């Protein structure tokens, strides 16, 4: 309940933002930030909760982008806002495409899984270049530019990304409150043990993967419409994957708000630097440096670290109170109680 | 006569040049606490791994209540009432003690879409935690438990599924004497309630007072079985222990 309220409050706040900041470049940064927050939250379902660090999610981002663009061109889904209306179908299509991939990739674990999924990414990129009949290869695919008023051109895309972020958060929240969430955490902790207590691990992993790539694909669809021109190297971009991973690790893997926090820190900085100094590859170095820093200083991410601090301070406060109350250290008292509780004959 | 709970016939499993199981056959009957003893490396844990679907057998058959299990799968076997503990206790460290029980309630796929905590599961879990004197720790992360408490928790969680046969791999190894008695008490209580056990155990005193029959393995096969007294007197068994 508190979480639902927090999601509502955040979306209300973000919904008025376009009326406070109107400069197009600010809106561009804001919409990419929301996109990355949605992408990071989606990645977290698989990489965070289930503990399967996918490096292939950009392939599904690209798949969503191409699906939206090609659909537009071949079936004339109309101009203006109607391309947004088909996004749920794009999401379902990408989720369906993710199932066989997950079925194969999720038979592997940890490092092998990372390698399998990054291979998938490069296969997808190669396909995007070479299936010229469909993707026009390196020439790229164009979508008609919508006739939104230039002054508020970004707004519809901004709200579409916001809707995706809210969807990602609500889905993550629903997963955490369902038995699927508990199953994913068990899988992350010890998948073989989970099988041994009857957890349907295959179904749980496929479900999480499908939800995750479905949202990722929808973000790709909005992105394609916004740029109205997509090239293989940007639609299927390893950097998109790297950004998702980095943001989740920074904010806190396997937490609801960590990915959003990570995206809100990294995405604006990256977009601003790109805007100021051009899209140089320098920010690659920035990503690398930040990732190393996070691993060294905050291996579990910002939110879990803060959470630990808060809990240990509370525990100290409780201990102090107990000390004053009984004259016996609650610490040792607790240990003895635990031993007796566990081991009394 | 009804079929035995578990029957394995001619199981074989090699690791490179080592025959961990070699034409291994044994039977676990209903409502028994069957002991499984044998020197280190005689294949007891490998037998558990093969029977519960963690390892493929190179040859042999597994029958559960008379029905052949063609491709053993841990999750499916669990839902059919066969479960096991691990020699090194395995609990979900970052789940709470209560959640460790909830996740083991053996519900089917469709339940994944349902609530994280079902009221009936919670009631069952809380009753078990009370029975195992872990109720005070219900909300603590399982990683905070002592080694012995983890063994208890692992055992208690399996009971969420009302198993018909529990395989325990050295349930009292490495725990203090009080905990050994606690474990024995819980096995006896569950046995009285109708659950059968196959227990790998090195504490001979415990085996002699708890288990009947006792099965002895050496070199990947069964070399003796029978009532505890007979087995203890069997020269083959003495040989295996002294020679091994
Ligand atoms: N995963 C494995 N890889 C290689 N050898 C193994 C493996 N598991 C067991 N073994 C070997 O198989 C034999 C039986 O081991 P195990 O079943 O653990 O015996 P026990 O539980 O009776 O002590 C030993 O020689 C052991 O080294
Ligand atoms: Mg063993």
XYZ file of C-alpha atoms and ligand atoms in Angstrom:
617
model
C 0.000 0.000 0.000
C 2.771 2.422 0.943
C 4.642 1.431 -2.183
C 1.612 2.030 -4.392
C 1.215 5.463 -2.823
C 4.875 6.230 -3.431
C 4.570 5.205 -7.081
C 1.498 7.441 -7.427
C 3.276 10.374 -5.770
C 6.345 10.014 -7.959
C 4.303 9.820 -11.151
C 2.241 12.876 -10.146
C 5.451 14.792 -9.542
C 6.929 13.701 -12.845
C 3.657 14.446 -14.636
C 3.844 18.173 -13.836
C 7.532 18.421 -14.696
C 6.946 19.339 -18.392
C 5.030 22.402 -17.241
C 7.890 23.540 -15.007
C 10.770 22.988 -17.389
C 9.930 23.721 -20.973
C 13.300 24.030 -22.694
C 13.428 21.249 -25.310
C 16.913 20.150 -24.283
C 15.788 19.722 -20.675
C 12.790 17.743 -21.858
C 15.028 15.561 -23.998
C 17.226 14.773 -21.023
C 14.160 14.142 -18.882
C 12.583 11.764 -21.362
C 15.783 9.756 -21.744
C 16.086 9.640 -17.970
C 12.594 8.180 -17.713
C 13.404 5.727 -20.482
C 16.487 4.511 -18.630
C 14.580 4.327 -15.345
C 12.010 2.074 -17.055
C 14.771 0.025 -18.722
C 16.714 -0.365 -15.478
C 13.576 -1.403 -13.584
C 12.821 -3.933 -16.305
C 16.375 -5.314 -16.223
C 16.151 -5.587 -12.454
C 13.385 -8.194 -12.765
C 15.863 -10.612 -14.312
C 19.265 -9.259 -13.256
C 18.226 -8.156 -9.777
C 15.478 -10.383 -8.404
C 16.351 -13.598 -10.241
C 20.101 -12.954 -10.219
C 20.551 -13.586 -13.944
C 22.772 -10.744 -15.237
C 21.537 -10.416 -18.812
C 23.835 -8.499 -21.119
C 21.504 -8.995 -24.069
C 18.623 -6.724 -23.193
C 19.584 -4.177 -25.870
C 18.627 -6.833 -28.434
C 15.046 -6.656 -27.194
C 15.173 -2.873 -27.097
C 16.167 -2.993 -30.770
C 13.532 -5.597 -31.540
C 10.883 -3.315 -30.061
C 12.225 -0.347 -32.022
C 12.188 -2.231 -35.324
C 8.789 -3.770 -34.621
C 7.288 -0.339 -34.027
C 8.990 1.218 -37.070
C 8.226 -1.610 -39.480
C 4.653 -1.873 -38.312
C 4.293 1.811 -38.911
C 5.641 1.558 -42.441
C 3.929 -1.607 -43.597
C 0.564 -1.249 -42.001
C 0.182 2.497 -41.700
C -0.805 2.568 -38.049
C -1.555 6.235 -38.467
C 0.194 9.376 -37.334
C 0.009 11.504 -34.206
C -0.676 9.512 -31.050
C -1.811 6.225 -32.604
C 1.724 4.746 -32.756
C 1.655 4.859 -28.957
C -1.552 2.845 -28.928
C 0.113 -0.211 -30.514
C 2.882 -0.292 -27.886
C 1.172 -2.963 -25.744
C 1.156 -5.216 -28.791
C 4.825 -4.465 -29.413
C 5.482 -5.386 -25.786
C 3.606 -8.677 -26.122
C 5.418 -9.537 -29.347
C 8.832 -8.852 -27.817
C 7.909 -10.786 -24.667
C 6.864 -13.736 -26.830
C 10.146 -13.532 -28.743
C 11.949 -13.541 -25.402
C 10.478 -16.875 -24.297
C 12.492 -19.219 -26.543
C 15.602 -17.138 -25.898
C 15.130 -17.424 -22.140
C 14.332 -21.104 -22.462
C 17.773 -21.679 -23.918
C 19.837 -18.975 -22.201
C 18.497 -19.638 -18.710
C 19.770 -23.182 -18.773
C 23.157 -21.594 -18.205
C 24.161 -19.671 -15.112
C 26.214 -16.698 -14.013
C 29.180 -16.036 -16.306
C 27.995 -18.395 -19.015
C 24.588 -16.728 -19.000
C 26.244 -13.321 -19.374
C 28.256 -14.580 -22.336
C 25.262 -16.259 -23.994
C 23.167 -13.104 -23.688
C 25.870 -10.763 -24.952
C 26.309 -13.099 -27.905
C 22.595 -12.731 -28.527
C 23.074 -8.980 -28.621
C 25.699 -9.205 -31.332
C 23.645 -11.717 -33.301
C 20.724 -9.273 -33.166
C 22.937 -6.441 -34.335
C 24.296 -8.533 -37.198
C 20.757 -9.448 -38.209
C 19.709 -5.797 -38.106
C 22.568 -4.976 -40.488
C 22.066 -7.894 -42.810
C 18.329 -8.547 -43.108
C 18.219 -5.701 -45.575
C 14.847 -6.690 -46.979
C 13.314 -5.945 -43.585
C 15.601 -3.471 -41.823
C 17.228 -1.733 -44.797
C 20.551 -2.568 -43.154
C 22.878 0.314 -42.451
C 20.576 2.744 -44.271
C 18.160 2.507 -41.378
C 14.384 2.723 -41.192
C 12.457 5.979 -41.165
C 9.150 6.701 -39.483
C 7.140 9.798 -40.443
C 7.830 12.657 -38.062
C 4.675 13.365 -36.074
C 3.146 16.829 -36.394
C 3.351 17.739 -32.714
C 3.843 21.437 -31.978
C 7.600 22.140 -31.987
C 7.534 23.915 -28.610
C 6.055 20.890 -26.854
C 7.263 18.207 -29.262
C 8.867 16.117 -26.493
C 5.808 15.990 -24.280
C 3.955 12.982 -25.767
C 7.174 10.947 -25.716
C 7.913 12.067 -22.203
C 4.503 10.883 -21.022
C 4.860 7.632 -22.913
C 8.175 6.961 -21.147
C 6.615 7.965 -17.840
C 3.792 5.500 -18.448
C 6.379 2.776 -19.126
C 8.253 3.600 -15.936
C 5.029 3.428 -13.922
C 4.182 0.140 -15.633
C 7.653 -1.232 -14.832
C 7.336 -0.175 -11.195
C 3.819 -1.547 -10.799
C 4.830 -4.835 -12.413
C 7.925 -5.094 -10.204
C 5.813 -4.342 -7.171
C 3.249 -6.951 -8.198
C 6.003 -9.507 -8.760
C 7.462 -8.832 -5.326
C 4.068 -9.308 -3.722
C 3.408 -12.532 -5.579
C 4.793 -15.997 -5.044
C 6.781 -15.425 -8.232
C 8.797 -12.793 -6.360
C 9.603 -15.177 -3.537
C 10.537 -17.850 -6.080
C 12.894 -15.471 -7.902
C 14.657 -14.541 -4.665
C 15.021 -18.224 -3.819
C 16.426 -18.889 -7.291
C 18.941 -16.096 -6.855
C 19.997 -17.417 -3.451
C 20.363 -21.090 -4.460
C 18.644 -22.337 -7.580
C 19.432 -26.024 -7.041
C 18.078 -25.909 -3.524
C 14.982 -24.141 -4.873
C 14.351 -27.044 -7.241
C 14.728 -29.353 -4.273
C 11.831 -27.687 -2.447
C 9.511 -27.849 -5.406
C 9.902 -24.351 -6.849
C 8.977 -24.390 -10.566
C 12.202 -22.591 -11.424
C 11.817 -22.823 -15.199
C 8.421 -21.152 -15.237
C 9.510 -18.493 -12.759
C 12.569 -17.559 -14.802
C 10.649 -17.484 -18.091
C 7.942 -15.321 -16.538
C 10.426 -12.798 -15.191
C 12.330 -12.711 -18.471
C 9.196 -12.197 -20.565
C 7.971 -9.321 -18.366
C 11.405 -7.763 -18.411
C 11.992 -7.837 -22.172
C 8.375 -6.863 -22.882
C 8.888 -3.532 -21.105
C 12.307 -3.180 -22.705
C 10.786 -3.644 -26.160
C 8.089 -1.057 -25.519
C 10.756 1.460 -24.509
C 12.485 0.678 -27.799
C 9.215 1.388 -29.614
C 8.801 4.835 -28.050
C 12.453 5.582 -28.689
C 12.093 4.685 -32.378
C 9.092 6.959 -32.807
C 10.836 9.791 -31.018
C 13.942 9.645 -33.199
C 11.817 8.734 -36.243
C 14.913 7.215 -37.768
C 16.648 4.133 -36.498
C 20.017 2.668 -37.382
C 21.227 -0.783 -36.371
C 24.168 0.485 -34.352
C 21.914 2.617 -32.137
C 18.861 0.372 -31.985
C 20.932 -2.594 -30.826
C 23.571 -0.798 -28.823
C 25.752 -2.554 -26.238
C 25.904 0.773 -24.412
C 22.177 0.557 -23.677
C 22.810 -2.746 -21.941
C 25.795 -1.349 -20.086
C 23.754 1.637 -18.931
C 20.939 -0.579 -17.618
C 23.359 -2.753 -15.685
C 25.295 0.199 -14.311
C 22.187 2.006 -13.100
C 20.812 -1.073 -11.358
C 24.143 -1.822 -9.680
C 24.515 1.785 -8.566
C 21.019 2.131 -7.112
C 20.758 -1.358 -5.676
C 20.084 -4.719 -7.316
C 16.881 -6.444 -6.359
C 15.269 -3.373 -4.818
C 12.210 -1.626 -6.226
C 13.617 1.909 -6.158
C 17.318 1.241 -6.698
C 17.135 1.097 -10.510
C 15.123 4.337 -10.605
C 17.630 6.067 -8.354
C 20.534 4.780 -10.443
C 18.891 5.970 -13.654
C 18.088 9.386 -12.168
C 21.752 9.801 -11.268
C 23.479 8.386 -14.336
C 21.123 9.226 -17.212
C 20.910 13.013 -16.767
C 24.670 13.261 -16.286
C 25.333 11.210 -19.397
C 22.744 13.062 -21.486
C 23.974 16.434 -20.297
C 27.574 15.609 -21.120
C 26.539 14.305 -24.527
C 24.555 17.484 -25.121
C 27.388 19.751 -23.975
C 30.337 18.001 -25.507
C 28.754 16.036 -28.312
C 28.147 12.321 -28.419
C 31.793 11.482 -27.975
C 32.816 8.050 -26.820
C 34.269 9.700 -23.737
C 31.284 8.777 -21.649
C 32.204 5.163 -22.238
C 35.186 5.861 -20.031
C 32.844 7.571 -17.600
C 30.644 4.452 -17.473
C 33.638 2.204 -16.939
C 35.042 4.415 -14.183
C 31.674 4.652 -12.438
C 31.094 0.909 -12.657
C 34.491 0.192 -11.095
C 33.817 2.770 -8.413
C 30.442 1.257 -7.556
C 31.935 -2.230 -7.370
C 34.678 -1.044 -5.033
C 32.784 1.356 -2.799
C 29.144 0.226 -2.926
C 29.145 -3.357 -4.171
C 25.487 -3.766 -3.221
C 24.341 -0.365 -4.429
C 23.166 2.809 -2.708
C 19.781 1.742 -1.330
C 20.776 -1.600 0.257
C 23.808 0.060 1.852
C 21.672 2.840 3.313
C 19.151 0.236 4.450
C 21.860 -1.688 6.308
C 23.084 1.470 8.009
C 19.564 2.342 9.087
C 18.876 -1.131 10.458
C 22.123 -1.385 12.374
C 21.512 2.042 13.911
C 18.028 0.927 14.953
C 19.476 -2.221 16.442
C 22.010 -0.178 18.418
C 19.211 2.047 19.661
C 17.218 -1.011 20.744
C 20.252 -2.451 22.493
C 20.768 0.803 24.337
C 17.162 0.921 25.450
C 17.345 -2.697 26.595
C 20.566 -1.970 28.457
C 18.932 0.818 30.340
C 15.835 -1.255 30.981
C 17.331 -4.501 32.294
C 20.963 -3.882 32.950
C 21.818 -6.835 30.716
C 23.178 -6.400 27.223
C 20.347 -7.267 24.873
C 22.959 -8.477 22.421
C 24.107 -11.424 24.490
C 20.620 -11.844 25.879
C 19.308 -12.246 22.341
C 21.994 -14.775 21.455
C 21.242 -16.914 24.454
C 17.534 -16.729 23.725
C 18.215 -17.790 20.132
C 20.346 -20.721 21.215
C 17.788 -21.901 23.715
C 15.003 -21.447 21.199
C 16.852 -23.473 18.590
C 18.410 -26.144 20.707
C 16.316 -26.865 23.727
C 15.607 -30.611 23.843
C 1.490 -56.333 -0.170
C 1.763 -52.757 -1.365
C 4.844 -51.596 -3.244
C 7.710 -50.164 -1.189
C 7.935 -46.402 -0.925
C 11.261 -46.293 -2.716
C 13.132 -48.938 -4.575
C 16.343 -48.532 -6.531
C 17.692 -51.274 -8.753
C 21.183 -51.584 -10.125
C 22.061 -47.885 -9.963
C 25.448 -46.975 -11.381
C 27.218 -43.657 -11.539
C 30.854 -42.974 -12.357
C 32.947 -39.854 -11.906
C 35.875 -40.302 -14.247
C 37.566 -43.412 -12.961
C 35.614 -43.520 -9.687
C 32.528 -45.724 -9.502
C 30.575 -43.755 -6.910
C 27.599 -46.079 -7.373
C 28.068 -49.570 -8.708
C 25.048 -51.845 -9.104
C 23.433 -50.333 -6.031
C 20.030 -51.720 -5.055
C 17.983 -51.004 -1.964
C 14.453 -50.638 -0.713
C 12.821 -48.242 1.718
C 9.555 -49.506 3.151
C 6.655 -47.466 4.407
C 6.751 -46.109 7.936
C 10.376 -47.053 8.553
C 13.352 -45.033 9.602
C 15.912 -46.748 7.416
C 19.526 -46.094 8.325
C 22.175 -45.765 5.625
C 25.737 -46.152 6.822
C 29.097 -46.765 5.241
C 32.594 -45.356 5.224
C 33.297 -41.936 3.705
C 33.226 -42.048 -0.053
C 31.036 -45.151 -0.199
C 28.455 -43.363 -2.351
C 25.722 -42.396 0.127
C 25.451 -38.770 -0.939
C 25.711 -39.748 -4.598
C 22.795 -42.115 -4.062
C 20.753 -39.226 -2.640
C 21.750 -37.030 -5.575
C 20.713 -39.629 -8.118
C 17.456 -40.553 -6.398
C 16.354 -36.923 -6.037
C 17.233 -35.991 -9.604
C 20.333 -33.907 -8.978
C 22.538 -36.346 -10.863
C 21.771 -38.626 -13.773
C 22.403 -42.313 -13.249
C 24.521 -44.132 -15.818
C 22.355 -47.208 -15.340
C 19.603 -48.564 -13.121
C 16.049 -47.795 -12.154
C 14.273 -45.780 -9.514
C 10.740 -46.721 -8.443
C 8.565 -44.551 -6.284
C 5.591 -46.404 -4.792
C 6.068 -49.035 -7.469
C 6.067 -46.581 -10.360
C 9.177 -46.072 -12.438
C 10.610 -42.564 -12.343
C 12.044 -42.212 -15.831
C 13.608 -38.749 -15.589
C 13.907 -37.740 -11.938
C 13.446 -34.017 -11.412
C 13.935 -32.522 -7.940
C 10.946 -30.168 -8.092
C 8.533 -32.792 -9.437
C 9.713 -35.406 -6.935
C 9.251 -32.889 -4.158
C 5.642 -32.400 -5.135
C 5.262 -36.187 -5.201
C 6.411 -36.432 -1.600
C 10.114 -37.273 -1.901
C 12.575 -34.760 -0.520
C 16.047 -34.502 0.939
C 18.388 -32.400 3.016
C 21.976 -31.692 2.037
C 25.074 -32.827 3.868
C 26.064 -29.161 4.157
C 22.758 -27.527 5.171
C 21.336 -25.333 2.435
C 18.876 -22.585 3.306
C 17.986 -19.415 1.406
C 20.316 -17.065 3.246
C 18.663 -13.767 2.354
C 15.100 -14.963 2.831
C 13.624 -14.851 6.311
C 13.250 -18.034 8.321
C 9.484 -17.897 7.714
C 9.955 -17.371 3.969
C 12.250 -20.382 3.850
C 9.232 -22.413 4.888
C 6.711 -20.599 2.684
C 8.719 -21.174 -0.481
C 8.833 -24.894 0.294
C 5.067 -25.361 0.375
C 5.277 -27.267 -2.908
C 2.625 -25.360 -4.799
C 2.215 -25.773 -8.524
C 3.147 -23.385 -11.316
C -0.167 -21.534 -11.295
C 0.450 -20.445 -7.694
C 3.357 -18.265 -8.884
C 0.784 -15.698 -9.976
C -0.896 -15.861 -6.572
C 0.009 -13.998 -3.389
C 3.471 -14.250 -1.903
C 2.048 -15.511 1.366
C -1.074 -17.641 1.405
C -2.926 -17.674 4.692
C -2.973 -21.482 4.872
C 0.763 -21.671 4.117
C 1.468 -19.128 6.804
C -0.523 -21.050 9.384
C 1.329 -24.241 8.521
C 4.697 -22.514 8.563
C 4.040 -20.912 11.926
C 2.937 -24.218 13.398
C 6.125 -25.868 12.149
C 8.307 -23.043 13.440
C 6.670 -23.444 16.834
C 7.182 -27.195 16.711
C 10.879 -26.666 15.907
C 11.274 -23.860 18.470
C 12.220 -21.404 15.733
C 9.175 -19.162 16.092
C 11.137 -16.347 17.723
C 13.399 -16.195 14.669
C 10.632 -16.214 12.048
C 11.438 -12.785 10.650
C 15.228 -12.982 10.864
C 17.249 -13.628 7.718
C 18.199 -17.297 7.593
C 21.861 -16.331 7.291
C 21.816 -15.342 10.958
C 21.081 -18.899 12.082
C 23.727 -21.148 13.598
C 24.850 -24.250 11.737
C 22.615 -26.487 13.809
C 19.644 -24.176 13.432
C 20.111 -24.243 9.663
C 19.924 -28.005 9.713
C 16.714 -27.753 11.713
C 15.290 -25.120 9.368
C 16.138 -27.142 6.288
C 14.365 -30.140 7.786
C 11.367 -28.130 8.999
C 10.899 -26.498 5.571
C 10.628 -29.886 3.866
C 7.708 -30.749 6.125
C 5.664 -27.944 4.531
C 4.919 -30.405 1.726
C 3.762 -33.268 3.994
C 6.352 -35.578 2.426
C 5.987 -39.330 2.471
C 9.743 -39.955 2.419
C 12.502 -37.674 3.679
C 16.149 -38.373 2.898
C 18.396 -36.870 5.579
C 22.104 -36.559 4.755
C 24.028 -36.566 8.038
C 21.435 -34.592 10.028
C 23.551 -34.484 13.176
C 27.061 -34.067 11.788
C 28.801 -31.049 13.260
C 26.103 -30.051 15.726
C 26.281 -30.075 19.515
C 24.904 -32.969 21.623
C 21.796 -31.002 22.601
C 21.017 -30.383 18.973
C 21.543 -34.087 18.205
C 18.816 -34.931 20.713
C 16.582 -32.213 19.289
C 17.006 -33.603 15.805
C 16.307 -37.137 16.997
C 13.168 -35.988 18.772
C 11.852 -34.317 15.604
C 12.589 -37.352 13.448
C 10.768 -39.581 15.915
C 7.783 -37.227 16.115
C 7.421 -37.085 12.355
C 7.951 -40.804 12.052
C 5.138 -41.343 14.531
C 2.985 -39.121 12.331
C 3.569 -41.417 9.348
C 6.582 -40.033 7.507
C 9.280 -42.481 6.422
C 12.983 -41.619 6.547
C 16.208 -42.700 4.939
C 18.961 -41.364 7.164
C 22.676 -41.200 6.408
C 24.324 -41.028 9.806
C 27.766 -41.548 11.299
C 26.729 -41.501 14.954
C 26.424 -45.263 15.553
C 24.635 -44.889 18.866
C 21.969 -42.817 17.181
C 21.677 -45.255 14.269
C 21.307 -48.199 16.620
C 18.509 -46.651 18.636
C 16.678 -44.812 15.828
C 16.957 -46.872 12.641
C 15.473 -50.178 11.592
C 16.465 -51.558 9.175
C 20.032 -50.428 8.603
C 21.618 -50.570 5.152
C 25.387 -50.631 4.761
C 27.148 -49.325 1.665
C 30.769 -49.728 0.625
C 32.365 -49.011 -2.712
C 29.118 -47.809 -4.234
C 27.027 -50.878 -3.450
C 25.011 -52.324 -0.611
C 26.992 -54.932 1.298
C 24.612 -55.677 4.156
C 21.181 -54.813 5.457
C 18.887 -55.873 8.235
C 17.980 -55.078 11.825
C 20.599 -52.870 13.499
C 21.859 -55.630 15.801
C 22.488 -58.084 12.954
C 24.231 -55.491 10.825
C 26.493 -54.455 13.660
C 27.577 -58.068 14.116
C 28.139 -58.685 10.406
C 31.846 -59.365 9.711
C 31.516 -57.844 6.220
C 30.542 -54.541 7.783
C 33.460 -54.536 10.212
C 35.704 -55.293 7.270
C 34.360 -52.398 5.241
C 34.903 -49.933 8.062
C 38.332 -51.194 9.038
C 39.480 -51.739 5.447
C 37.953 -48.464 4.206
N 30.562 -34.381 -8.118
C 31.545 -35.300 -7.986
N 32.612 -35.267 -8.820
C 33.582 -36.189 -8.727
N 33.604 -37.173 -7.835
C 32.570 -37.262 -6.967
C 31.500 -36.326 -7.001
N 30.615 -36.658 -6.038
C 31.113 -37.730 -5.417
N 32.306 -38.111 -5.969
C 33.102 -39.264 -5.584
O 32.238 -40.351 -5.487
C 32.546 -41.135 -4.348
C 31.351 -41.234 -3.435
O 31.142 -39.980 -2.808
P 29.904 -39.676 -1.867
O 28.674 -40.118 -2.558
O 29.977 -38.248 -1.483
O 30.201 -40.601 -0.619
P 29.621 -40.534 0.868
O 28.476 -39.603 0.893
O 29.231 -41.942 1.153
O 30.738 -40.087 1.739
C 33.769 -40.501 -3.691
O 34.911 -41.148 -4.165
C 33.711 -39.078 -4.199
O 35.006 -38.536 -4.277
Mg 28.159 -37.857 2.018
